[in-house]
Coordinates of C-alpha atoms and ligand atoms in Angstrom, one line a residue:
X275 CA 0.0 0.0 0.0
X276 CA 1.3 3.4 -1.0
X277 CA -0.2 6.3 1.1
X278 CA 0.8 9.9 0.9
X279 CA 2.3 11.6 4.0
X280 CA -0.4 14.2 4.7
X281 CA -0.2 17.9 3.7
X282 CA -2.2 20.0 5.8
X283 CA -3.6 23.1 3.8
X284 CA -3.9 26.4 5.0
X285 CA -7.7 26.3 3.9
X286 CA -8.5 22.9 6.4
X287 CA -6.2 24.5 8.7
X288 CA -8.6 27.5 8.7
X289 CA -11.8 25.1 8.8
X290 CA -10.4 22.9 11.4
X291 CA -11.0 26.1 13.7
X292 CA -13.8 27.1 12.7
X293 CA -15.4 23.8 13.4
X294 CA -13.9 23.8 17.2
X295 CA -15.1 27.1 18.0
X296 CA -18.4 26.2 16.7
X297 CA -18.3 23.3 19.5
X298 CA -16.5 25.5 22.0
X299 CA -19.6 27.6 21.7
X300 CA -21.8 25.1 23.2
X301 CA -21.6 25.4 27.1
X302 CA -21.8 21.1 27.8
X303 CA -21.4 21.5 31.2
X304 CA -21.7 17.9 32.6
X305 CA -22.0 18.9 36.5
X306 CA -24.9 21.0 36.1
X307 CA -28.6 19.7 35.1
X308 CA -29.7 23.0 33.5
X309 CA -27.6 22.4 30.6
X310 CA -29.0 18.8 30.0
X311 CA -30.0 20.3 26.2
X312 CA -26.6 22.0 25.6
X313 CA -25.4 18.1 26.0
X314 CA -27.2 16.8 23.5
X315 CA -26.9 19.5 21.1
X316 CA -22.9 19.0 21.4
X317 CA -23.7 14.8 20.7
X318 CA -25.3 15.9 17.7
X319 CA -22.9 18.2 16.8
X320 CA -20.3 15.8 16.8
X321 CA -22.4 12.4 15.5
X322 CA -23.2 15.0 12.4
X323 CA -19.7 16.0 11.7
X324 CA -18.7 12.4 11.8
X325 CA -21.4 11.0 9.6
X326 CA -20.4 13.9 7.2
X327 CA -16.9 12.2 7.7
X328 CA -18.9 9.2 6.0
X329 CA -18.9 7.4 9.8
X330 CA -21.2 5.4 10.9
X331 CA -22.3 7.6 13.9
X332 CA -25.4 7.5 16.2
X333 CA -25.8 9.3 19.7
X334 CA -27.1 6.8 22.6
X335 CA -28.6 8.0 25.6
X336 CA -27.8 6.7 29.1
X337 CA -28.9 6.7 32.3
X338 CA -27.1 10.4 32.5
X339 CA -25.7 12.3 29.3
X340 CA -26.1 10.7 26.1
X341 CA -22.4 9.6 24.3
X342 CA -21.5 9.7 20.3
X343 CA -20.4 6.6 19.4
X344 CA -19.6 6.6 15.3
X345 CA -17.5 4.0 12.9
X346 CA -15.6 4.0 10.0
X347 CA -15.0 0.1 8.4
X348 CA -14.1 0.1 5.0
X349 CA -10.7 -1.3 5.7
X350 CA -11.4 -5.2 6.0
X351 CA -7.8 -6.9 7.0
X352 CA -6.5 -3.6 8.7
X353 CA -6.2 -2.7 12.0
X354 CA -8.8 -1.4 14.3
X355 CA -8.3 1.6 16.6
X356 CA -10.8 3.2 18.6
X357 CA -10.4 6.7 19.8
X358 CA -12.2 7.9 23.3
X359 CA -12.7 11.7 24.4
X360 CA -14.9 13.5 26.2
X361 CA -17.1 16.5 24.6
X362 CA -18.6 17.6 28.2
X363 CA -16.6 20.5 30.1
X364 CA -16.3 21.4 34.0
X365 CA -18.1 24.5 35.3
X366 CA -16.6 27.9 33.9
X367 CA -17.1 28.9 37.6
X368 CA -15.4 31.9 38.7
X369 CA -17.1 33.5 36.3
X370 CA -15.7 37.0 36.7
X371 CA -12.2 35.4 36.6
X372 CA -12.5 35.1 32.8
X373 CA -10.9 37.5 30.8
X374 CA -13.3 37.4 27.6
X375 CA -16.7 35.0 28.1
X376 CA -15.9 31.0 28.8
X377 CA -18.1 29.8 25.7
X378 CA -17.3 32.6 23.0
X379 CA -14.1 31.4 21.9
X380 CA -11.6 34.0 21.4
X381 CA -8.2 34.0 20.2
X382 CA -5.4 36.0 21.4
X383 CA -1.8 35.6 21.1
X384 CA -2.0 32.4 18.7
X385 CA -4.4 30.7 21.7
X386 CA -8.2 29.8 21.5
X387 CA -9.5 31.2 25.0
X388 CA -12.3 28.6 25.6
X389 CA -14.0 26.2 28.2
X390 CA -13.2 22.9 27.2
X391 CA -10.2 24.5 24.4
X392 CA -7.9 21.6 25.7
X393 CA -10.1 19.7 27.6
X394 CA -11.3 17.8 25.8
X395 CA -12.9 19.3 22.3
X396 CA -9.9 20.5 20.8
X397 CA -7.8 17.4 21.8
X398 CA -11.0 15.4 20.5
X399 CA -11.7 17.5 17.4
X400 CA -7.9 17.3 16.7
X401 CA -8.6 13.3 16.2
X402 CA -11.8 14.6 13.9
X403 CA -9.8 16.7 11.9
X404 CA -7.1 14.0 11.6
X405 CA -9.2 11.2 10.0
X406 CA -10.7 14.4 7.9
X407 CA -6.8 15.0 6.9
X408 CA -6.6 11.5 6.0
X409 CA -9.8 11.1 4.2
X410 CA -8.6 14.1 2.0
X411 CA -5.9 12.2 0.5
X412 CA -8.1 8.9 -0.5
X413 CA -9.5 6.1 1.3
X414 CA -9.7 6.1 5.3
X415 CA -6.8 3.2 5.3
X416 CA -7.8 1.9 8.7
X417 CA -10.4 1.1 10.5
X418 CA -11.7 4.2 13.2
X419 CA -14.6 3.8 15.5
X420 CA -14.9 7.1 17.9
X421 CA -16.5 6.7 21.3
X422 CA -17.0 10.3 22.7
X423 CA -18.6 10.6 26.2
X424 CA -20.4 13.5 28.0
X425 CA -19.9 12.2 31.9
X426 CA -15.8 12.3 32.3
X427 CA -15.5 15.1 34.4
X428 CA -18.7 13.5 36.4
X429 CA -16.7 10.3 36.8
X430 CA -18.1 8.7 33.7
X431 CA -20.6 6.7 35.9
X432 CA -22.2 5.1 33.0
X433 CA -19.4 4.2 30.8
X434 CA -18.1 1.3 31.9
X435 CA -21.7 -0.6 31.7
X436 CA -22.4 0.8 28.2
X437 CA -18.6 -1.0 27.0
X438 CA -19.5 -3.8 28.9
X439 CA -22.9 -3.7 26.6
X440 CA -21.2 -3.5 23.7
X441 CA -18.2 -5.1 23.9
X442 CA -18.6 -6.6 21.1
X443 CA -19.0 -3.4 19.1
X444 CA -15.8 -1.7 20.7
X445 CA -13.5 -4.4 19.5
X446 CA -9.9 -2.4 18.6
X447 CA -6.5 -3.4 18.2
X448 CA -5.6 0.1 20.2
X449 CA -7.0 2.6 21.8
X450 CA -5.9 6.5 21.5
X451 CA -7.0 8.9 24.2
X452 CA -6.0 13.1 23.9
X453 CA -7.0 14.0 27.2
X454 CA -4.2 15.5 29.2
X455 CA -1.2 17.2 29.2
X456 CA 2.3 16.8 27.5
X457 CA 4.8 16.9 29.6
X458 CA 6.2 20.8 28.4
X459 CA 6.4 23.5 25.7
X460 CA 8.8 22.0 22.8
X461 CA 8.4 18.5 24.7
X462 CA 6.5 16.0 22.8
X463 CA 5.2 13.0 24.7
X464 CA 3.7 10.0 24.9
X465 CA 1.9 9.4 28.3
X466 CA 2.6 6.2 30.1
X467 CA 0.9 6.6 33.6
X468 CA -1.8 8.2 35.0
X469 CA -3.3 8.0 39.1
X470 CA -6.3 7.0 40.3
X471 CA -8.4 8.8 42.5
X472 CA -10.7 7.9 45.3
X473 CA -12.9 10.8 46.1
X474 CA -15.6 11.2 49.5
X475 CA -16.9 14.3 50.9
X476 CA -17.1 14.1 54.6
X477 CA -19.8 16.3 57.0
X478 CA -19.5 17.0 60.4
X479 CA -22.1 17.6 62.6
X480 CA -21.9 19.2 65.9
X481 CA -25.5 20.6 67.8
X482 CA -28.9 20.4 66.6
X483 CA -29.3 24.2 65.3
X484 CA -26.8 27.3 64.6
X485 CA -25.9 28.6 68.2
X486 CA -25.1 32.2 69.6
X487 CA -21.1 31.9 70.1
X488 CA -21.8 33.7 73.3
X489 CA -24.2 31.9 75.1
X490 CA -22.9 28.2 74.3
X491 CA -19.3 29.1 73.0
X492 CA -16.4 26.9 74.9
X493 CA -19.4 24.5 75.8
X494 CA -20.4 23.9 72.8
X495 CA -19.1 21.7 70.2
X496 CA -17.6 23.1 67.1
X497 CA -18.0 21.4 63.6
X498 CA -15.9 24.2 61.9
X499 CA -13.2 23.9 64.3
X500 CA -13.6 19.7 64.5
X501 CA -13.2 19.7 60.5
X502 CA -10.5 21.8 61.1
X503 CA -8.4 19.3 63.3
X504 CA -9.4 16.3 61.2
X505 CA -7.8 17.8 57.8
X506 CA -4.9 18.9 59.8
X507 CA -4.7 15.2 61.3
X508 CA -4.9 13.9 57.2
X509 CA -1.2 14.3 57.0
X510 CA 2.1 14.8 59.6
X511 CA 5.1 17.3 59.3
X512 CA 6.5 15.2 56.7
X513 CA 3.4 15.7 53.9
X514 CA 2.7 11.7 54.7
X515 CA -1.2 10.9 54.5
X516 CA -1.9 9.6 57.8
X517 CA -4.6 6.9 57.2
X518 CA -3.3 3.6 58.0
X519 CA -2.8 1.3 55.5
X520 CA -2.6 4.0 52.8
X521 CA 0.9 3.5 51.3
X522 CA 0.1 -0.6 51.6
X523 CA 1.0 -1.8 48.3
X524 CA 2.5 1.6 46.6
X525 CA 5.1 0.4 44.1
X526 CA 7.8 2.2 43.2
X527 CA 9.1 3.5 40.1
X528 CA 11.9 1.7 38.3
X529 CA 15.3 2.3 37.9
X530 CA 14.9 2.9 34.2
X531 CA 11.7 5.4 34.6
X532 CA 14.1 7.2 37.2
X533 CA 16.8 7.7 35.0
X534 CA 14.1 8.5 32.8
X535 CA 12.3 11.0 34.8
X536 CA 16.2 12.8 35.7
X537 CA 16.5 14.0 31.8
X538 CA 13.6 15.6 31.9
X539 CA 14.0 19.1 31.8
X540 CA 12.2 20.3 34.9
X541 CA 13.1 22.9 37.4
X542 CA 11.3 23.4 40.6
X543 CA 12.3 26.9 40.9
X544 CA 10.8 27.1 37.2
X545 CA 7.6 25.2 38.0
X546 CA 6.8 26.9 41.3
X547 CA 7.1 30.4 39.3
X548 CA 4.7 28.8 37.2
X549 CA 1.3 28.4 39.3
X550 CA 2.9 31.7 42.0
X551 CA 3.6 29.8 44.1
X552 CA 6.4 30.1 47.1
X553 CA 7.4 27.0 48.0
X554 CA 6.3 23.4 47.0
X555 CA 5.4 21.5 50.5
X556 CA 5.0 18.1 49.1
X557 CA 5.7 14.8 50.6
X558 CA 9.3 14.6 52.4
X559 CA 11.9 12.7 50.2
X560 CA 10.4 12.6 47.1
X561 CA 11.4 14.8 44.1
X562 CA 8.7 17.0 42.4
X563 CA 7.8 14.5 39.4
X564 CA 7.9 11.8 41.9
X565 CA 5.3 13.1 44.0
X566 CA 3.2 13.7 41.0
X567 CA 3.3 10.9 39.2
X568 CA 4.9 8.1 41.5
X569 CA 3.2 9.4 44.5
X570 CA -0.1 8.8 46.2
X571 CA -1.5 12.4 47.5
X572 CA -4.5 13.5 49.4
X573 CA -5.9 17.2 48.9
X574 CA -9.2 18.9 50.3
X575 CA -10.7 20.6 47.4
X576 CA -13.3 22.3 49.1
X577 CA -14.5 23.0 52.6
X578 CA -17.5 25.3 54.0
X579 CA -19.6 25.7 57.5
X580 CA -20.5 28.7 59.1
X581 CA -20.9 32.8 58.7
X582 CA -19.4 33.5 55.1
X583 CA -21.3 37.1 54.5
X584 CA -20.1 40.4 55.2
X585 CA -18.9 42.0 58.4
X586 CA -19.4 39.8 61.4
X587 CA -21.6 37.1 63.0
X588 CA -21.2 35.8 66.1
X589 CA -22.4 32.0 65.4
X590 CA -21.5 28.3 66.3
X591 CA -22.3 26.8 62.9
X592 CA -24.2 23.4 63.1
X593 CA -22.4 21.5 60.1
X594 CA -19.6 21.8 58.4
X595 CA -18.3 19.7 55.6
X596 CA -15.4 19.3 52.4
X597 CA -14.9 17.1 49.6
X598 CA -11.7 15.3 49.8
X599 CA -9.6 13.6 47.1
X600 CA -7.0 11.4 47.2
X601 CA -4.6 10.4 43.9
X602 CA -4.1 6.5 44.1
X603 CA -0.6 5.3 42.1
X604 CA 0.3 1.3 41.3
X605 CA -0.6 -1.4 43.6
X606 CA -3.7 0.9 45.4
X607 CA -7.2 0.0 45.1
X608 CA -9.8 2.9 45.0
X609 CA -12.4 1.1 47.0
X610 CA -10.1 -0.1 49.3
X611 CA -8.8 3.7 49.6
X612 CA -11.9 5.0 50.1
X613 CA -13.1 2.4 53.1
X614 CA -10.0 3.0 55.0
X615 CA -10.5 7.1 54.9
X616 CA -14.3 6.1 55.8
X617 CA -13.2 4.5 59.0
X618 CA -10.8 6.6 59.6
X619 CA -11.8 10.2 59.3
X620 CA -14.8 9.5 62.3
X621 CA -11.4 8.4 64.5
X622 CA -10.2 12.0 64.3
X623 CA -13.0 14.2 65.5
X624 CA -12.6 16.0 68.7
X625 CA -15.5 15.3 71.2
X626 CA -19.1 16.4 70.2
X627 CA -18.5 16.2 66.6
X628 CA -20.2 13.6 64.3
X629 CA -18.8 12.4 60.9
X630 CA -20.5 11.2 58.4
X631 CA -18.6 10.1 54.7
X632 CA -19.6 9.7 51.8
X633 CA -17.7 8.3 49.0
X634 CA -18.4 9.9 45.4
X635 CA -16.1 8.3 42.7
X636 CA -13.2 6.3 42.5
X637 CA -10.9 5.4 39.6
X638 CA -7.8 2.8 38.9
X639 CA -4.2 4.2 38.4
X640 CA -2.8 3.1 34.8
X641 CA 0.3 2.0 34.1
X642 CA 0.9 1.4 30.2
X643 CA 3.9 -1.3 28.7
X644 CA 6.4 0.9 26.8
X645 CA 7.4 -1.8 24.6
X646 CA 3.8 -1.7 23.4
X647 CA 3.9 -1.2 19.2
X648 CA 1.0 1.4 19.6
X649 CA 2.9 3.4 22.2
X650 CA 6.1 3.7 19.6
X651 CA 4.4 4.2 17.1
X652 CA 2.4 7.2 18.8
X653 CA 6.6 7.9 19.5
X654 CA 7.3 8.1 15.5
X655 CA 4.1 9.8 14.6
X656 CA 5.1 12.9 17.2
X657 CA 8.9 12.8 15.8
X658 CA 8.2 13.0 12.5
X659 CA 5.6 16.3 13.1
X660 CA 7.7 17.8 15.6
X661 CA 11.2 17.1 14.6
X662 CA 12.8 15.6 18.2
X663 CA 12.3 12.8 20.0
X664 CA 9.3 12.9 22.2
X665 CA 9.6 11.7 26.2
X666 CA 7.9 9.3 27.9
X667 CA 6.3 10.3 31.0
X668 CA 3.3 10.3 33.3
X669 CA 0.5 12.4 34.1
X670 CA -0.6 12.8 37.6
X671 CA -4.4 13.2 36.8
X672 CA -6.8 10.4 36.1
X673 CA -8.9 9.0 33.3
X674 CA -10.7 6.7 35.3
X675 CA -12.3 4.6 32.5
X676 CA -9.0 3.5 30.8
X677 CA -8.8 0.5 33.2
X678 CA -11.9 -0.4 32.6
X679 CA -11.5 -0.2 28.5
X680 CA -8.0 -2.1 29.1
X681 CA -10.1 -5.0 30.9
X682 CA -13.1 -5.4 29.1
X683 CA -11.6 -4.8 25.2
X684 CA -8.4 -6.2 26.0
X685 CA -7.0 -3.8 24.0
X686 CA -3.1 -1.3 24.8
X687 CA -3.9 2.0 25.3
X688 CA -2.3 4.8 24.1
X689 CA -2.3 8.1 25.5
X690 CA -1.0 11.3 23.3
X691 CA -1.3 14.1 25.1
X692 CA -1.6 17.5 22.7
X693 CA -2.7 20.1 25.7
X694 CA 0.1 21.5 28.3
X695 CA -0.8 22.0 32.5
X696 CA -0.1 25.9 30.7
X697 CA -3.5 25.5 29.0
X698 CA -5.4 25.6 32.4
X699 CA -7.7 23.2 32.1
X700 CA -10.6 23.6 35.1
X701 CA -9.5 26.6 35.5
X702 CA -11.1 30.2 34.4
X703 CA -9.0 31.1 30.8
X704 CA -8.0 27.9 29.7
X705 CA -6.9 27.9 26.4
X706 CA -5.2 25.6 23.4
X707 CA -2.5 27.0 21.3
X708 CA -3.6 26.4 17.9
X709 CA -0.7 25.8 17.0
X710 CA -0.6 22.6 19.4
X711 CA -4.3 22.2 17.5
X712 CA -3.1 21.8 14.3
X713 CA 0.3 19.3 15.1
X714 CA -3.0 17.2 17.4
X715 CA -4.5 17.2 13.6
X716 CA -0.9 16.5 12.0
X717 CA 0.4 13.7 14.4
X718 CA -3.3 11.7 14.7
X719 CA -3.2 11.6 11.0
X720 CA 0.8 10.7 10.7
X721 CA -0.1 7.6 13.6
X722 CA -3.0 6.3 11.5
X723 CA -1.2 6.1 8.3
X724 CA 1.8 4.8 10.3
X725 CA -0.4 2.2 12.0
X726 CA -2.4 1.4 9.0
X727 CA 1.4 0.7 7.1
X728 CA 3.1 -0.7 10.1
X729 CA 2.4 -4.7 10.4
X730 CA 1.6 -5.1 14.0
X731 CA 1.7 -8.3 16.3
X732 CA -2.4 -8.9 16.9
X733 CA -2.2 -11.5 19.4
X734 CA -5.3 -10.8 21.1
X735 CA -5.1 -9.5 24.7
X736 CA -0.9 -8.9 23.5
X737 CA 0.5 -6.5 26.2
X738 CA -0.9 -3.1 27.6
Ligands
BES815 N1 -8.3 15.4 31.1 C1 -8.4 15.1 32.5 C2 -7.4 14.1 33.0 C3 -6.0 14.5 33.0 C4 -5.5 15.7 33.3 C5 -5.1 13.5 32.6 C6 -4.2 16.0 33.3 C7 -3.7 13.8 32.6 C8 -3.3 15.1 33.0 C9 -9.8 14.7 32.8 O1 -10.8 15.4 32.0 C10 -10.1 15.0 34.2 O2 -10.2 16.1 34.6 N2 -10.2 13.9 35.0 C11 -10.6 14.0 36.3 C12 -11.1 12.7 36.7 C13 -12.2 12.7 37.8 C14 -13.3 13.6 37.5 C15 -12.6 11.3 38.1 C16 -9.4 14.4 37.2 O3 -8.3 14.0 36.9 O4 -9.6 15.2 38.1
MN816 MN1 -10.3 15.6 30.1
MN817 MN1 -11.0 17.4 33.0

């Protein structure tokens, strides 16, 4: 088979951001009910540009948000690769924190200024525009199914059931996920890691109404004050998570990733500047890059009880609460996690103070084989668009559902991160350079032709 290297026109270049602004524009929100019709619009939007693609493409509901799911297979004898995303967004909460409005995608400085701009539209549409890249030159010569859900940054809760349904359907010889962050600017990388998470939210309640700080304070109990001393009883002087049994199991990371991790070019000083911040308090002994992606961690992400208004209130609050997460690495198990911080955090409450948990989600850590042909040749495709050797590294956030997709479709993952931590995903401007856009469109277009030339051990369940 002869199949031309693709050239990327400045015209499709042109189109290919058109088209993601267009789905930038829609405000998918996955974590808030009112936009339950800005969800399925985006579906539609994205089953209609893949049927246009000549796909295969339908959008199924689910107990929650409905997901695209759309296939291309006019390549009988070639390889299979399915490609997961995510077209739903977190909150653009702080609001006034935005410089110009969260869904009217603006560009400034060569950078679309967007919710969801790198996670995860334009690393999904980036795949879109890839097979469109492809299809431009001839025949699609692979087979490409797309499964693109609306419940990731909700935990995907029905996910795993609908690939368990269609199991069947999913069959792939790989699967390519765009949903993080390379490891820096002028860094290409593959990504080879990512944690887990095991997430509760815990409430503490202390007497049976909101009480006059005069009349009962120092008798009282004090839920604020209780939460207070559990969090600060989470972890000791040394940044070590406290709950026993928590590092059971943690396995290390190996000599070679090590040496690995030393030639990256990362400097704390650097990275601190990065985020403002003056110091980096993280776990005793452990390098920066080790405590993200080697590391498990636990961090409160929110916490509220009590008088929050202006000026002054003199008031024992009755309840207090926070959500708390924990990143799981190797050889933890989420549920396990989350029943030891469940029997734990009621062990730390002062006197007076009841604890209720409740877990929320939990996801597996990944760890993927570098020797996997999928993962090198994700490695070729970003050397021959960027011109140096990409790294391999991992990414301390978590795609829960990639455990699940390695066990039920037996199939090696590979994860190609286009988006930096820069972009500011979650937080108010995040952004994609287009630039990073456009060598997303490039490099998913150089892998498929390189995986659709490249003759691949398929020994089924070979490696992941
Ligand atoms: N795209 C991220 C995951 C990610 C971020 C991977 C950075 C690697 C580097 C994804 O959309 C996400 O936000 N995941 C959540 C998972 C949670 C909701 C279960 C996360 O990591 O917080
Ligand atoms: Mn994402
Ligand atoms: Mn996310």
């Amino acid at each position: 088979m002869t199949l031309q290297p693709p050239t990327y026109t400045p015209e499709a270049r042109a189109q290919a951001e058109a088209e993601l602004f267009e789905l930038l524009q829609i405000p998918s929100v996955s974590a808030d009910p009112a936009h339950q019709a800005d969800m399925e619009r985006a579906a539609e939007f994205l089953r209609a540009k893949l049927a246009s693609l000549g796909f295969d493409a339908r959008v199924d509901a689910t107990a929650g948000h409905p997901l695209v799911y759309a296939e291309h297979l006019e390549a009988p004898g070639q390889p299979t690769v399915l490609i997961y995303g995510h077209y739903d967004v977190q909150p653009e909460a702080p609001l006034e924190k935005w410089q110009t409005p969260p869904f009217e995608p603006t560009v400034r400085d060569g950078r679309v200024y967007a919710r969801g701009a790198t996670d995860d539209k334009g690393q999904v549409y980036a795949h879109i525009r890839g097979v469109e890249l492809l299809l431009s030159q001839g025949r699609l010569p692979l087979n490409v199914k797309f499964l693109l859900e609306g419940e990731e940054e909700v935990g995907s809760v029905n996910l795993e059931g609908y690939i368990r349904q269609h199991q069947d359907e999913l069959k792939a010889d790989a699967i390519i996920i765009s949903d993080g962050s390379r490891f820096a600017q002028g860094v290409p990388t593959v990504t080879y890691g990512l944690r887990g998470i095991s997430y509760v939210e815990v409430q503490v309640m202390g007497a049976n109404r909101d009480l006059h700080s005069g009349s009962y304070g120092g008798a009282a109990p004090n839920p604020v004050g209780a939460l207070a001393t559990i969090i600060a009883r989470l972890k000791d002087d040394q940044g070590r998570v406290t709950i026993p049994g928590f590092y059971d199991g943690v396995q290390e990371p190996t000599e070679h990733e090590r040496g690995m991790w030393a030639e990256l070019p990362h400097d704390d000083a650097a990275f601190a500047a990065s985020i403002g911040a003056t110091a980096l308090p993280g776990e005793a002994g452990y390098s920066t890059l080790e405590r993200l992606w080697a590391r498990p961690t636990l961090d409160v992400n929110g916490i509220w009880g009590g008088y929050q208004g202006e000026g002054s209130k003199t008031v024992i609050a009755s309840v207090a609460g926070a959500k708390i997460s924990m990143r799981l690495v190797p050889g933890q198990d989420p549920e396990r996690i989350t029943r030891l911080i469940t029997e734990y955090l009621p062990t730390l409450a002062p006197a007076g103070a009841q604890v209720e948990v409740r877990p929320l989600h939990g996801g597996q850590p990944v760890l993927i084989d570098l020797d996997n042909p999928y993962v090198q040749a994700a490695g070729r495709a970003l050397e021959h668009v960027h011109g140096v050797s990409p790294k391999f590294t991992r990414g301390g956030g978590s795609i829960p559902i990639v455990a699940a997709f390695r066990e039920l479709l037996h199939a090696p993952v590979v994860l190609l991160d286009f988006g930096l931590n820069e972009d500011a995903p979650h937080s108010p401007n995040e952004s994609f350079a287009l630039a990073d856009y456009h060598n997303g469109v490039l490099t998913s277009a150089t892998l498929l032709r390189d995986i659709a030339l490249t003759a691949f051990a398929q020994a089924p369940g070979s490696g992941t």
